[in-house]
GROMACS .gro file of N, CA and C in nm:
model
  510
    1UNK      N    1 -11.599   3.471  -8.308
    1UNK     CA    2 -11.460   3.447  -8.269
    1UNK      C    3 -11.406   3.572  -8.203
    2UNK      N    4 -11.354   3.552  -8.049
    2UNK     CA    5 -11.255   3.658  -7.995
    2UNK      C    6 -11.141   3.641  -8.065
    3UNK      N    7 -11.081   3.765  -8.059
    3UNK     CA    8 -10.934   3.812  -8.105
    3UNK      C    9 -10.877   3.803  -8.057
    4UNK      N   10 -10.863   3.736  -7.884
    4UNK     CA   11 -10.810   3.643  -7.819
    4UNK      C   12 -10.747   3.541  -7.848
    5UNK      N   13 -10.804   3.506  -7.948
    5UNK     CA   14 -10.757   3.336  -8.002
    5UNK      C   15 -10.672   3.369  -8.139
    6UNK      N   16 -10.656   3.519  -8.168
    6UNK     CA   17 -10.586   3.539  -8.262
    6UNK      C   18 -10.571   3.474  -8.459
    7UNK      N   19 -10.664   3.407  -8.486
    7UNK     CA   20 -10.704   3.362  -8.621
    7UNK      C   21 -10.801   3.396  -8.687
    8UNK      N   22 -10.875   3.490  -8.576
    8UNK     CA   23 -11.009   3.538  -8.639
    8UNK      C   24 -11.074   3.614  -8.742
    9UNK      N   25 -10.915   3.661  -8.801
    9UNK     CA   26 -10.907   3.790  -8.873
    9UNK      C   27 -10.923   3.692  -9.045
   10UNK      N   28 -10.879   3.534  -9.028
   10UNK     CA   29 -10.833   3.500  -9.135
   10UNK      C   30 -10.922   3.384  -9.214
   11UNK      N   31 -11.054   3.437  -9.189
   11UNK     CA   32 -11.138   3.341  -9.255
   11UNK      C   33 -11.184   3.426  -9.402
   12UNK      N   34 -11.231   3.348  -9.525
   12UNK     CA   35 -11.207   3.378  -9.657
   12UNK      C   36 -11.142   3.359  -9.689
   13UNK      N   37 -11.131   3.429  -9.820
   13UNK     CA   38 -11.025   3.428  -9.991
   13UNK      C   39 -10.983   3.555  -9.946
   14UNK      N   40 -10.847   3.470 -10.015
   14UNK     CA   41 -10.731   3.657  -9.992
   14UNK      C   42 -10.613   3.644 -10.098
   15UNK      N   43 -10.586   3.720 -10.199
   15UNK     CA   44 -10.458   3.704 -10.249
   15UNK      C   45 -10.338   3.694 -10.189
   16UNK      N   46 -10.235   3.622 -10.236
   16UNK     CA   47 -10.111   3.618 -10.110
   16UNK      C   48  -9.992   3.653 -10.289
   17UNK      N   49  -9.912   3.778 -10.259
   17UNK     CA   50  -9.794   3.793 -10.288
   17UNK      C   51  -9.696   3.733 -10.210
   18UNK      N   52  -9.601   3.622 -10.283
   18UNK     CA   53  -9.480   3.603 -10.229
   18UNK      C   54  -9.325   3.637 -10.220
   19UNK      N   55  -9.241   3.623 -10.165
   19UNK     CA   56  -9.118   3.672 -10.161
   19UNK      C   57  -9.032   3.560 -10.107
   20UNK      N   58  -8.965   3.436 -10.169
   20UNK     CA   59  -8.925   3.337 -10.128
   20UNK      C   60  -8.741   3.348 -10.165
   21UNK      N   61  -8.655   3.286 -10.062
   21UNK     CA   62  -8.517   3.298 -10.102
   21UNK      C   63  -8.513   3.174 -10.160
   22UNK      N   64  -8.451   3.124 -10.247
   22UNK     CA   65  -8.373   3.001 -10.373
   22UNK      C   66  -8.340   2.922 -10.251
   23UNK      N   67  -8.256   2.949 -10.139
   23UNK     CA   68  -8.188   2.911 -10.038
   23UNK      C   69  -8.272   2.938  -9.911
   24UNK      N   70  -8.327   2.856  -9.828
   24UNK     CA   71  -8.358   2.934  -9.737
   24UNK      C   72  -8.274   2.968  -9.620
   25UNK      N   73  -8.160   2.927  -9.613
   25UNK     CA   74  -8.050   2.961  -9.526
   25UNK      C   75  -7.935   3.049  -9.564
   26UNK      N   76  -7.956   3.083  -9.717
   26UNK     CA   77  -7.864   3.199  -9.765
   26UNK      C   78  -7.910   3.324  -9.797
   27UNK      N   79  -7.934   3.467  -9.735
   27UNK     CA   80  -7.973   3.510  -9.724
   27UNK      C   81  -7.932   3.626  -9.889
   28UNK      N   82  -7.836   3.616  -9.976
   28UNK     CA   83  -7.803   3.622 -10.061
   28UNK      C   84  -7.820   3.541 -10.186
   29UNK      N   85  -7.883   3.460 -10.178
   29UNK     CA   86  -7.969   3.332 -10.282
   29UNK      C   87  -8.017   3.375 -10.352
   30UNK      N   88  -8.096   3.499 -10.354
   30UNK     CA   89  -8.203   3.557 -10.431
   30UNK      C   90  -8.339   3.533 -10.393
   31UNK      N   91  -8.451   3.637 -10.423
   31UNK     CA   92  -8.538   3.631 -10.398
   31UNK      C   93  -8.649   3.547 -10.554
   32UNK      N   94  -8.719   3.497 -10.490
   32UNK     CA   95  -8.810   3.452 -10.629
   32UNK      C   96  -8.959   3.520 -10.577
   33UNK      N   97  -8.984   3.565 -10.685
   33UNK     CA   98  -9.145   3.657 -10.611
   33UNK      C   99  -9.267   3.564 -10.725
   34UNK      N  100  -9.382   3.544 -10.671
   34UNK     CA  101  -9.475   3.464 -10.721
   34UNK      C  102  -9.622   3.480 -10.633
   35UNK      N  103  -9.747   3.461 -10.701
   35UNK     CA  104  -9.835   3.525 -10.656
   35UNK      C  105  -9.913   3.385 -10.612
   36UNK      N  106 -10.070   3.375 -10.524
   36UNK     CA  107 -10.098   3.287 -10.524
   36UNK      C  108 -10.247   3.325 -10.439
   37UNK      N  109 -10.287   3.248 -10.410
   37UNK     CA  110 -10.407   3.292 -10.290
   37UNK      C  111 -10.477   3.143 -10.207
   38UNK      N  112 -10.553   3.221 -10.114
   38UNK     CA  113 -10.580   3.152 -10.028
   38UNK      C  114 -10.737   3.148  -9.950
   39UNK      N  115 -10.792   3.007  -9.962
   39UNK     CA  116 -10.911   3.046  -9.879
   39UNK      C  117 -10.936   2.953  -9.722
   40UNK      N  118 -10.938   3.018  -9.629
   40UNK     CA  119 -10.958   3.005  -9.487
   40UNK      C  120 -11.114   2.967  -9.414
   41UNK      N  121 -11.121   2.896  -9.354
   41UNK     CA  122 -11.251   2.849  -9.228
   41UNK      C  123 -11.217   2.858  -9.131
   42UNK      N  124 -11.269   2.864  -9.009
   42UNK     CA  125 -11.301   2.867  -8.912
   42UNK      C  126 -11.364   2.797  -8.824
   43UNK      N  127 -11.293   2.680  -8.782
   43UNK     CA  128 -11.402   2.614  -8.652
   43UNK      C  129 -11.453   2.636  -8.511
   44UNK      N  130 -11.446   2.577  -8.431
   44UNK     CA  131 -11.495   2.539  -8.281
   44UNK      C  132 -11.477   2.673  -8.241
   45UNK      N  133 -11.565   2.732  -8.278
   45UNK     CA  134 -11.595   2.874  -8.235
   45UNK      C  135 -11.453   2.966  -8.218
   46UNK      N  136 -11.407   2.961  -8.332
   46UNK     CA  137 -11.237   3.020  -8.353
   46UNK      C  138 -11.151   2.955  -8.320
   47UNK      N  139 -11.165   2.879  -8.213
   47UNK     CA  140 -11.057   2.797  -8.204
   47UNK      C  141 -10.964   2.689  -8.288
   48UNK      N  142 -11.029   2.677  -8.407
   48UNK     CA  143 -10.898   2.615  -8.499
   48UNK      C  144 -10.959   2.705  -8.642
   49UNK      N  145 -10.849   2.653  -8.760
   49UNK     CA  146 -10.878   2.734  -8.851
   49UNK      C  147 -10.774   2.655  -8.953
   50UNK      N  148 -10.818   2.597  -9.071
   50UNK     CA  149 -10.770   2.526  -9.185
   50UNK      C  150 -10.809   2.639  -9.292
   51UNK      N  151 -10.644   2.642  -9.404
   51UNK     CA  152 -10.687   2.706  -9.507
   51UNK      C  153 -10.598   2.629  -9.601
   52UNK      N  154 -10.618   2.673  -9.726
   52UNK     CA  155 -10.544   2.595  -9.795
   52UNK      C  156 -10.483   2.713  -9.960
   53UNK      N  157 -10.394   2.704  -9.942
   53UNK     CA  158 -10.272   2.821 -10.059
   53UNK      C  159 -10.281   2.750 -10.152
   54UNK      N  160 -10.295   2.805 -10.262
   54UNK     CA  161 -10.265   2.756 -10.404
   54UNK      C  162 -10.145   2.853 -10.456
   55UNK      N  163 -10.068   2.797 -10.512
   55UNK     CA  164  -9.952   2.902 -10.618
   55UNK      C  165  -9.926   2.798 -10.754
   56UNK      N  166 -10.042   2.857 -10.833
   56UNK     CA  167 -10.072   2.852 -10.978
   56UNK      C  168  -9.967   2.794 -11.042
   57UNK      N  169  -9.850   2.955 -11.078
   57UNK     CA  170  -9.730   2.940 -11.079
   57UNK      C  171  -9.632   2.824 -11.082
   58UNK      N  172  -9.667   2.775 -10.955
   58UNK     CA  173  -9.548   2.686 -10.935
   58UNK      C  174  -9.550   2.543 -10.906
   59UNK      N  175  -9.749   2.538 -10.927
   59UNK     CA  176  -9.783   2.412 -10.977
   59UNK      C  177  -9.742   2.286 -10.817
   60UNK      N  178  -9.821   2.369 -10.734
   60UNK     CA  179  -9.832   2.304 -10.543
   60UNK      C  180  -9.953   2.399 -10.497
   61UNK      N  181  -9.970   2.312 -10.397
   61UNK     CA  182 -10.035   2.391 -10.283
   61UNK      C  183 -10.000   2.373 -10.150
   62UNK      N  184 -10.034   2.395 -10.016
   62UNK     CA  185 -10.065   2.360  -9.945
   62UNK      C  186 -10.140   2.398  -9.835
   63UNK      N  187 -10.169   2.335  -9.730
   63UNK     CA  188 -10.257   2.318  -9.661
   63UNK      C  189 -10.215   2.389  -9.462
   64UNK      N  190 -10.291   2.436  -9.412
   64UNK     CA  191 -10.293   2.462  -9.266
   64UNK      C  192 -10.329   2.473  -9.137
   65UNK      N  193 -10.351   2.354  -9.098
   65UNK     CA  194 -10.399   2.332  -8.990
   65UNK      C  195 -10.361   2.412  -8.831
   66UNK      N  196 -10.456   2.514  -8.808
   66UNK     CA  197 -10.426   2.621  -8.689
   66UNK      C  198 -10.475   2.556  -8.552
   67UNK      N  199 -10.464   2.502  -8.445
   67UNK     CA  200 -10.531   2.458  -8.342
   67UNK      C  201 -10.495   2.553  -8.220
   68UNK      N  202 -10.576   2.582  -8.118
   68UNK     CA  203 -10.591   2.685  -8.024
   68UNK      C  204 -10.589   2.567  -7.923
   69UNK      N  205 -10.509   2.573  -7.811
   69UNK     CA  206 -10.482   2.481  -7.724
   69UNK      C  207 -10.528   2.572  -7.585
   70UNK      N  208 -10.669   2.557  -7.539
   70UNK     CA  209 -10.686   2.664  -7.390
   70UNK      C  210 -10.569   2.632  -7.304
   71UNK      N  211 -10.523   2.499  -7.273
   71UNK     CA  212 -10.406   2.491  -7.136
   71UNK      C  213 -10.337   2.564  -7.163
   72UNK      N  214 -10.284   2.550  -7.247
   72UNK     CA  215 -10.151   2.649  -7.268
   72UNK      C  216 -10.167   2.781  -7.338
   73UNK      N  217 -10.269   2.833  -7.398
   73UNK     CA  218 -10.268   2.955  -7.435
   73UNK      C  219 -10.192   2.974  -7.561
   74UNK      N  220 -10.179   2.881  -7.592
   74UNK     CA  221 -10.079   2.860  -7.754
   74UNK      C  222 -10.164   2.786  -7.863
   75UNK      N  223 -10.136   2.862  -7.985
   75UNK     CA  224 -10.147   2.742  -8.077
   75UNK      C  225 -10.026   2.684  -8.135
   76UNK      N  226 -10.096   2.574  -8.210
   76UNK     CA  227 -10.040   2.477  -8.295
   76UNK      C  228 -10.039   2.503  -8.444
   77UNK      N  229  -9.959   2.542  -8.564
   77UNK     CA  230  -9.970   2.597  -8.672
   77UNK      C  231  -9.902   2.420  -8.713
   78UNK      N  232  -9.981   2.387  -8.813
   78UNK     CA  233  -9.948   2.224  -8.876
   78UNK      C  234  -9.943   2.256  -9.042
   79UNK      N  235  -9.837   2.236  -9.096
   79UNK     CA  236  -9.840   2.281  -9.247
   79UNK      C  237  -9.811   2.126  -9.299
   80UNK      N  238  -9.877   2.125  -9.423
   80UNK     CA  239  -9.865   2.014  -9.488
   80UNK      C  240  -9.804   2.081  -9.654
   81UNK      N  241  -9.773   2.068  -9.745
   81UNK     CA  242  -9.759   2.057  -9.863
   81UNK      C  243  -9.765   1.943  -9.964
   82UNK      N  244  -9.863   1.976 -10.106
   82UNK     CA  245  -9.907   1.891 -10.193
   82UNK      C  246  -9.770   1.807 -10.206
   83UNK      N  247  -9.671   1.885 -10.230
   83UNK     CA  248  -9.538   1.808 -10.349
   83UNK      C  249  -9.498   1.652 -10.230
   84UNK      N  250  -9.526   1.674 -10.112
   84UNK     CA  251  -9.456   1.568 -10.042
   84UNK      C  252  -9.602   1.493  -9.942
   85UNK      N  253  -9.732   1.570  -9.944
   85UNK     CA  254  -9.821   1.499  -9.873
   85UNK      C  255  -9.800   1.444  -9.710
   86UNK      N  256  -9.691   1.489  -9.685
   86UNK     CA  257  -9.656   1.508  -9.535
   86UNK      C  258  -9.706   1.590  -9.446
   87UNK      N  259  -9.736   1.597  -9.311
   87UNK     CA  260  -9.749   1.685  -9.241
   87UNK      C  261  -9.634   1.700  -9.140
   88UNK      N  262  -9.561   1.847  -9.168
   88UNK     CA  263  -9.463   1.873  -9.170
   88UNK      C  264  -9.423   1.945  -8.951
   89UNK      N  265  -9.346   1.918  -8.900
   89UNK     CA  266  -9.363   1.966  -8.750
   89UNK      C  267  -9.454   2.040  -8.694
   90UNK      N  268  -9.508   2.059  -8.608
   90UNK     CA  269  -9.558   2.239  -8.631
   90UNK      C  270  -9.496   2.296  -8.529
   91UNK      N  271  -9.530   2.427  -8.527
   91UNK     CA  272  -9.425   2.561  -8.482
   91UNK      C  273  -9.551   2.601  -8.362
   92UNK      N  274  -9.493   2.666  -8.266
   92UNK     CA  275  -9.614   2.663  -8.146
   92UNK      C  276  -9.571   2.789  -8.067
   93UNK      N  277  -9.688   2.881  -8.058
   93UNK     CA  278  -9.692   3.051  -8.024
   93UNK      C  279  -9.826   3.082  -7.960
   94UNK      N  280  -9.797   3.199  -7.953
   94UNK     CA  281  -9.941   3.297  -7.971
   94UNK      C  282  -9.891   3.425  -8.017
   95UNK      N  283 -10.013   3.521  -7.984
   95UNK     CA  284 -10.020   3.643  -8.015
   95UNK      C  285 -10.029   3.702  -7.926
   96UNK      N  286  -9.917   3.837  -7.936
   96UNK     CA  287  -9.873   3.940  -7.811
   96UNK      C  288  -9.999   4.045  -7.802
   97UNK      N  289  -9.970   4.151  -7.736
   97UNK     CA  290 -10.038   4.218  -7.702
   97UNK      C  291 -10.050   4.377  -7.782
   98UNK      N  292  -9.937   4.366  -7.877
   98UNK     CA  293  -9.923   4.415  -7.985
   98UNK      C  294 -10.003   4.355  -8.100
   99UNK      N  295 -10.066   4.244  -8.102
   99UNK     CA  296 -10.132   4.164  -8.222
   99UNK      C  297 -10.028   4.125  -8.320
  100UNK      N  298  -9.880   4.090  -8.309
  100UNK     CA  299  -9.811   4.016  -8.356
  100UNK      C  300  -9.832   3.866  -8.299
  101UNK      N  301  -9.820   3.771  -8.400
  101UNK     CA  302  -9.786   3.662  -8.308
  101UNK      C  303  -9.649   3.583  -8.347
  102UNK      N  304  -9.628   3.511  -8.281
  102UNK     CA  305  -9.422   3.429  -8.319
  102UNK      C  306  -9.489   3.305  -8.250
  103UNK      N  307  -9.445   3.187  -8.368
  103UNK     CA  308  -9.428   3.090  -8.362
  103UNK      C  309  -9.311   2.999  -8.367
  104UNK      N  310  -9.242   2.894  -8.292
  104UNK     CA  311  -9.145   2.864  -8.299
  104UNK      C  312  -9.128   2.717  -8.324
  105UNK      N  313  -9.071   2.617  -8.364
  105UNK     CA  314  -9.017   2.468  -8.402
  105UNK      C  315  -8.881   2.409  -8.430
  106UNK      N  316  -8.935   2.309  -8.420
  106UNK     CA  317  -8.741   2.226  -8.492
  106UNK      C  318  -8.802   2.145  -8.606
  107UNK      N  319  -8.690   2.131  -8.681
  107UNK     CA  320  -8.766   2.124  -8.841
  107UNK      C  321  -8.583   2.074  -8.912
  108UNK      N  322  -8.557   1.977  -9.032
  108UNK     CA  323  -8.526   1.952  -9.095
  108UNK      C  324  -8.491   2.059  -9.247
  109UNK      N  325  -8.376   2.103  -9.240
  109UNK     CA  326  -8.347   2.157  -9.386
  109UNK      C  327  -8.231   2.072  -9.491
  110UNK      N  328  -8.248   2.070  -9.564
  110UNK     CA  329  -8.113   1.973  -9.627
  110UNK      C  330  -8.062   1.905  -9.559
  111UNK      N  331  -8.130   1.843  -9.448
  111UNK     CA  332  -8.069   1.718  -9.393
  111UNK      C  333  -8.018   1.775  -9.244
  112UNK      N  334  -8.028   1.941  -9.249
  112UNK     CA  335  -7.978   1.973  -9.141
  112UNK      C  336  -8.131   2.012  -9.012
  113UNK      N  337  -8.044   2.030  -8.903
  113UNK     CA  338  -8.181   2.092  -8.777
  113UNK      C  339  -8.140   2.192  -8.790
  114UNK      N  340  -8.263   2.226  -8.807
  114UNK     CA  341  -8.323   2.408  -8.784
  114UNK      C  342  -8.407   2.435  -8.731
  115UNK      N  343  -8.399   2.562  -8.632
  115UNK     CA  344  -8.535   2.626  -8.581
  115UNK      C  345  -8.613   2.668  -8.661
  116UNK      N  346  -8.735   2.679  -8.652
  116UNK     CA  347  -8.812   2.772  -8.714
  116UNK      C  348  -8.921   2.872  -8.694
  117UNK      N  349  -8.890   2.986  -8.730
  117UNK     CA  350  -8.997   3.092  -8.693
  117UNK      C  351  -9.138   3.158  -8.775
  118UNK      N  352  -9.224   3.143  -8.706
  118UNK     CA  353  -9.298   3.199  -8.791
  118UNK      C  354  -9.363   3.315  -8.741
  119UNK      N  355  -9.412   3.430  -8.828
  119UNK     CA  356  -9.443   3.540  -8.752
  119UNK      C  357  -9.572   3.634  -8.854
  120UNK      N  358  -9.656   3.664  -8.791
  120UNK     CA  359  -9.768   3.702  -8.826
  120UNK      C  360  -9.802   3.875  -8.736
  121UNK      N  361  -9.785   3.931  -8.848
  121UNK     CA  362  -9.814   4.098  -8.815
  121UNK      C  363  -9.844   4.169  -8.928
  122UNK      N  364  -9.885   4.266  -8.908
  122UNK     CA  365  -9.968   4.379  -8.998
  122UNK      C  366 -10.110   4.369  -8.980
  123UNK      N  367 -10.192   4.222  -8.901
  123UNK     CA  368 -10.297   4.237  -8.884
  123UNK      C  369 -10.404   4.317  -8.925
  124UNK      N  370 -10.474   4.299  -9.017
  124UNK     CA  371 -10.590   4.435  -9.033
  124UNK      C  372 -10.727   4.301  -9.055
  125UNK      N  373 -10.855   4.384  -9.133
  125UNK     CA  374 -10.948   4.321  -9.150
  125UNK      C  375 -10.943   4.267  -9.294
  126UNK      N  376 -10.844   4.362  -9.385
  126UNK     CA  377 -10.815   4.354  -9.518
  126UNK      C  378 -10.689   4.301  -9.602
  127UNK      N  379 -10.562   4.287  -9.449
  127UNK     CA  380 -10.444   4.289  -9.492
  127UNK      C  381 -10.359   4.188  -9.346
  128UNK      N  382 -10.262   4.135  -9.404
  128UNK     CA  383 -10.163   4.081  -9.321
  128UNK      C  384 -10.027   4.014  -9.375
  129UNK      N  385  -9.980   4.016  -9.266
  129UNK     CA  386  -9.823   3.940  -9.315
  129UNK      C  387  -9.765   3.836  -9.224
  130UNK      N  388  -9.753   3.721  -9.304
  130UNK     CA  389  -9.652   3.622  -9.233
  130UNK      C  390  -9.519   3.655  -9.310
  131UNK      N  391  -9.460   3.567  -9.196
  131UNK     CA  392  -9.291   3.506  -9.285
  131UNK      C  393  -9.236   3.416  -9.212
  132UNK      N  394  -9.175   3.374  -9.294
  132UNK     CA  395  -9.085   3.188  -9.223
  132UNK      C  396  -8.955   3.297  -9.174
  133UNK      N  397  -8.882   3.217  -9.096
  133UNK     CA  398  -8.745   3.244  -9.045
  133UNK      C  399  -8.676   3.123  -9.048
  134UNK      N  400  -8.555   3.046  -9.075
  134UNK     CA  401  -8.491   2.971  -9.032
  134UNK      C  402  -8.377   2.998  -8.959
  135UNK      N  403  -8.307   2.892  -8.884
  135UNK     CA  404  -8.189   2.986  -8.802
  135UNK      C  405  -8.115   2.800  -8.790
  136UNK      N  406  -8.004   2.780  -8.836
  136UNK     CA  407  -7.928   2.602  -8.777
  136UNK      C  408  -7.959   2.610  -8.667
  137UNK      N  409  -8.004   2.492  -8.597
  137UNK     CA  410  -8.035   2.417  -8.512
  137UNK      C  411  -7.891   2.487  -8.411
  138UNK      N  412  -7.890   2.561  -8.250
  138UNK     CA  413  -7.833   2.574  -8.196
  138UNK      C  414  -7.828   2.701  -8.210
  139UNK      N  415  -7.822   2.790  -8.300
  139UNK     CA  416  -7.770   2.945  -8.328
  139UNK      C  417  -7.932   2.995  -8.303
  140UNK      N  418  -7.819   3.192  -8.281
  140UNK     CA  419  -8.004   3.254  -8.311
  140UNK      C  420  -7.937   3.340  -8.470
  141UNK      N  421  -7.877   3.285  -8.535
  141UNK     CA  422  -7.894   3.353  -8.704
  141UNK      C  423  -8.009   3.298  -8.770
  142UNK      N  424  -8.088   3.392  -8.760
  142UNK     CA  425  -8.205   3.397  -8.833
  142UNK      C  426  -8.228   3.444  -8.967
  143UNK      N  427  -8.267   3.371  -9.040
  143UNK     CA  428  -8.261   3.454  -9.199
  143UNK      C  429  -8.429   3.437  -9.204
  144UNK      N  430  -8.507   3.506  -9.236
  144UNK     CA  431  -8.581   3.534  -9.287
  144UNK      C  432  -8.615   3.472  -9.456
  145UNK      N  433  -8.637   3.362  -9.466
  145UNK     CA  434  -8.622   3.289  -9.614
  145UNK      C  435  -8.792   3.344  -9.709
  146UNK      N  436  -8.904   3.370  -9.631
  146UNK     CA  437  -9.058   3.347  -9.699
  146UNK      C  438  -9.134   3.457  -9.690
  147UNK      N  439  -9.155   3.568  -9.758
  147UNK     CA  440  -9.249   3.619  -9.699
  147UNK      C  441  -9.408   3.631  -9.793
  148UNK      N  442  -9.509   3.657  -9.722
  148UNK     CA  443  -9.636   3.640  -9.753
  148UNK      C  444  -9.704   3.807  -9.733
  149UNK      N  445  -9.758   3.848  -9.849
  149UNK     CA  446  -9.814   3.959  -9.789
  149UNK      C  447  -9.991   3.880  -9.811
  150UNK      N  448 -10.058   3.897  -9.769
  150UNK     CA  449 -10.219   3.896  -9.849
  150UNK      C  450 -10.299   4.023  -9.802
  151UNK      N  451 -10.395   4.015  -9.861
  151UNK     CA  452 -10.485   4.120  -9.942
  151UNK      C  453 -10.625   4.036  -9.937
  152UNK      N  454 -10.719   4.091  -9.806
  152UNK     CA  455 -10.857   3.990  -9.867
  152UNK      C  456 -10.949   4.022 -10.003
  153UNK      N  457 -10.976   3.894 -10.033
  153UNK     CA  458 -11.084   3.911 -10.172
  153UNK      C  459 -11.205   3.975 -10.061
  154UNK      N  460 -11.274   4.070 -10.171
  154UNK     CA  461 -11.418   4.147 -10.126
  154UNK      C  462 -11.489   4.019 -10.146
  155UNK      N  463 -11.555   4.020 -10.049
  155UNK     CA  464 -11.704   3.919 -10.063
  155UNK      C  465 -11.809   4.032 -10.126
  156UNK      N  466 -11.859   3.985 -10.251
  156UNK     CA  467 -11.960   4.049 -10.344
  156UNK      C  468 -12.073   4.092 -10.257
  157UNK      N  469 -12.159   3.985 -10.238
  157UNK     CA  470 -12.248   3.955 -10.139
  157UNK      C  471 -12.251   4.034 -10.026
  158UNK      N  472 -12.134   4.020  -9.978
  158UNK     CA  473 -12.158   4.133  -9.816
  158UNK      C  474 -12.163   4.313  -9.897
  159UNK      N  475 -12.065   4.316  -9.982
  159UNK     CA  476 -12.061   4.448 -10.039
  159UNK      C  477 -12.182   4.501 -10.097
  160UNK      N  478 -12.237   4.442 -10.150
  160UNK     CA  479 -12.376   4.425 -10.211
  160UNK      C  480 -12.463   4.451 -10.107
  161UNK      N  481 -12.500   4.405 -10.022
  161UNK     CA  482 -12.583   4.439  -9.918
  161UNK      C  483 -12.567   4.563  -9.848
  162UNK      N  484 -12.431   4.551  -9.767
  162UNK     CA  485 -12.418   4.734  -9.750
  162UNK      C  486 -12.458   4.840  -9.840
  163UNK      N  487 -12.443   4.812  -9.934
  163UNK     CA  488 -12.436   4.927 -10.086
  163UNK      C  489 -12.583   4.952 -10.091
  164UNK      N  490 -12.702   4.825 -10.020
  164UNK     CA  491 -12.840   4.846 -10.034
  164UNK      C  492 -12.889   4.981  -9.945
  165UNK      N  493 -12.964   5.089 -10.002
  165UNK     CA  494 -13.020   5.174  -9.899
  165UNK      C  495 -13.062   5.144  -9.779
  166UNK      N  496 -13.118   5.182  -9.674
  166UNK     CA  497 -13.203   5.147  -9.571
  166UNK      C  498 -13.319   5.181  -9.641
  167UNK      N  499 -13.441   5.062  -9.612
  167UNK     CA  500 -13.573   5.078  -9.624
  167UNK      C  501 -13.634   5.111  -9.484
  168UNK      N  502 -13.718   5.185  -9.518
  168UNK     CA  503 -13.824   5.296  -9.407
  168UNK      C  504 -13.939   5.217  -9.448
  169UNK      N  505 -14.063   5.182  -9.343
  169UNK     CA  506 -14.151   5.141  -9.323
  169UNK      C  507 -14.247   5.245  -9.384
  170UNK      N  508 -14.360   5.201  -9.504
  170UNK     CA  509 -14.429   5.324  -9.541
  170UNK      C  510 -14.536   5.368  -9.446
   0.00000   0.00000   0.00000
């Protein structure tokens, strides 16, 4: 997978710390923090990428369907969640040249339209960060309601092998 296509970084198990507002349109709601993790694949040669979040905790999961669209140079981020079994709008971006990427949608909150943002930075091989944004349908007040840090799980196996000496031919 090129880093072109920007998902490449996110295949495996990774712990995900959360940071969620009570409200996601009140930016004074309070925060609820809860832990959870996540394991990621990789298809059509990077070009899409399904993972699926568990949060123990709070007794859900859900699911994420990433699709890489060549015409347009964008993907498609498709979230589903256990509690409602819906697949929910998706939000449609890429990644800058900074290795941030912003995703954007229209989306349903309490009955109301809202934009929605999603945004993916800190990029590493070990580490990253999303977060949701909502903003009412028409405005750019953006609150920031979700955030995600993760942390990849070590693959044993790969660590294990590096850790092996080099063998020399006797």
């Amino acid at each position: 997978m090129t880093e072109e296509y920007g998902f490449g970084f996110f295949g495996g198990t990774w712990t995900v710390r959360n940071r969620r507002l009570a409200d996601y349109l009140d930016p004074d709601s309070g925060w609820d923090e809860f832990d959870g993790y996540t394991v990621g694949r990789l298809f059509r040669d990077g070009r899409a990428h399904v993972d699926e979040i568990v949060f123990p905790s709070r007794g859900f999961s859900g699911m994420t369907l990433r699709l890489y669209e060549p015409e347009t140079g964008e993907w498609t981020l498709n979230w589903s969640d256990s509690r409602t079994g819906r697949l929910d709008p998706p939000v449609r971006g890429r990644f800058g040249a900074d290795g941030t990427g912003v995703f954007l949608g229209d989306d349903h909150y309490r009955g109301m339209p809202v934009r929605v943002r999603f945004r993916w930075s800190g990029i590493g091989p070990d580490a990253a960060r999303w977060e949701q944004a909502f903003a009412p349908a028409g405005t750019e007040a953006w609150v920031v309601n979700w955030v995600m840090e993760f942390r990849r799980v070590p693959d044993p196996h790969r660590a294990a092998a590096e850790a092996r000496p080099a063998t020399r031919p006797v």
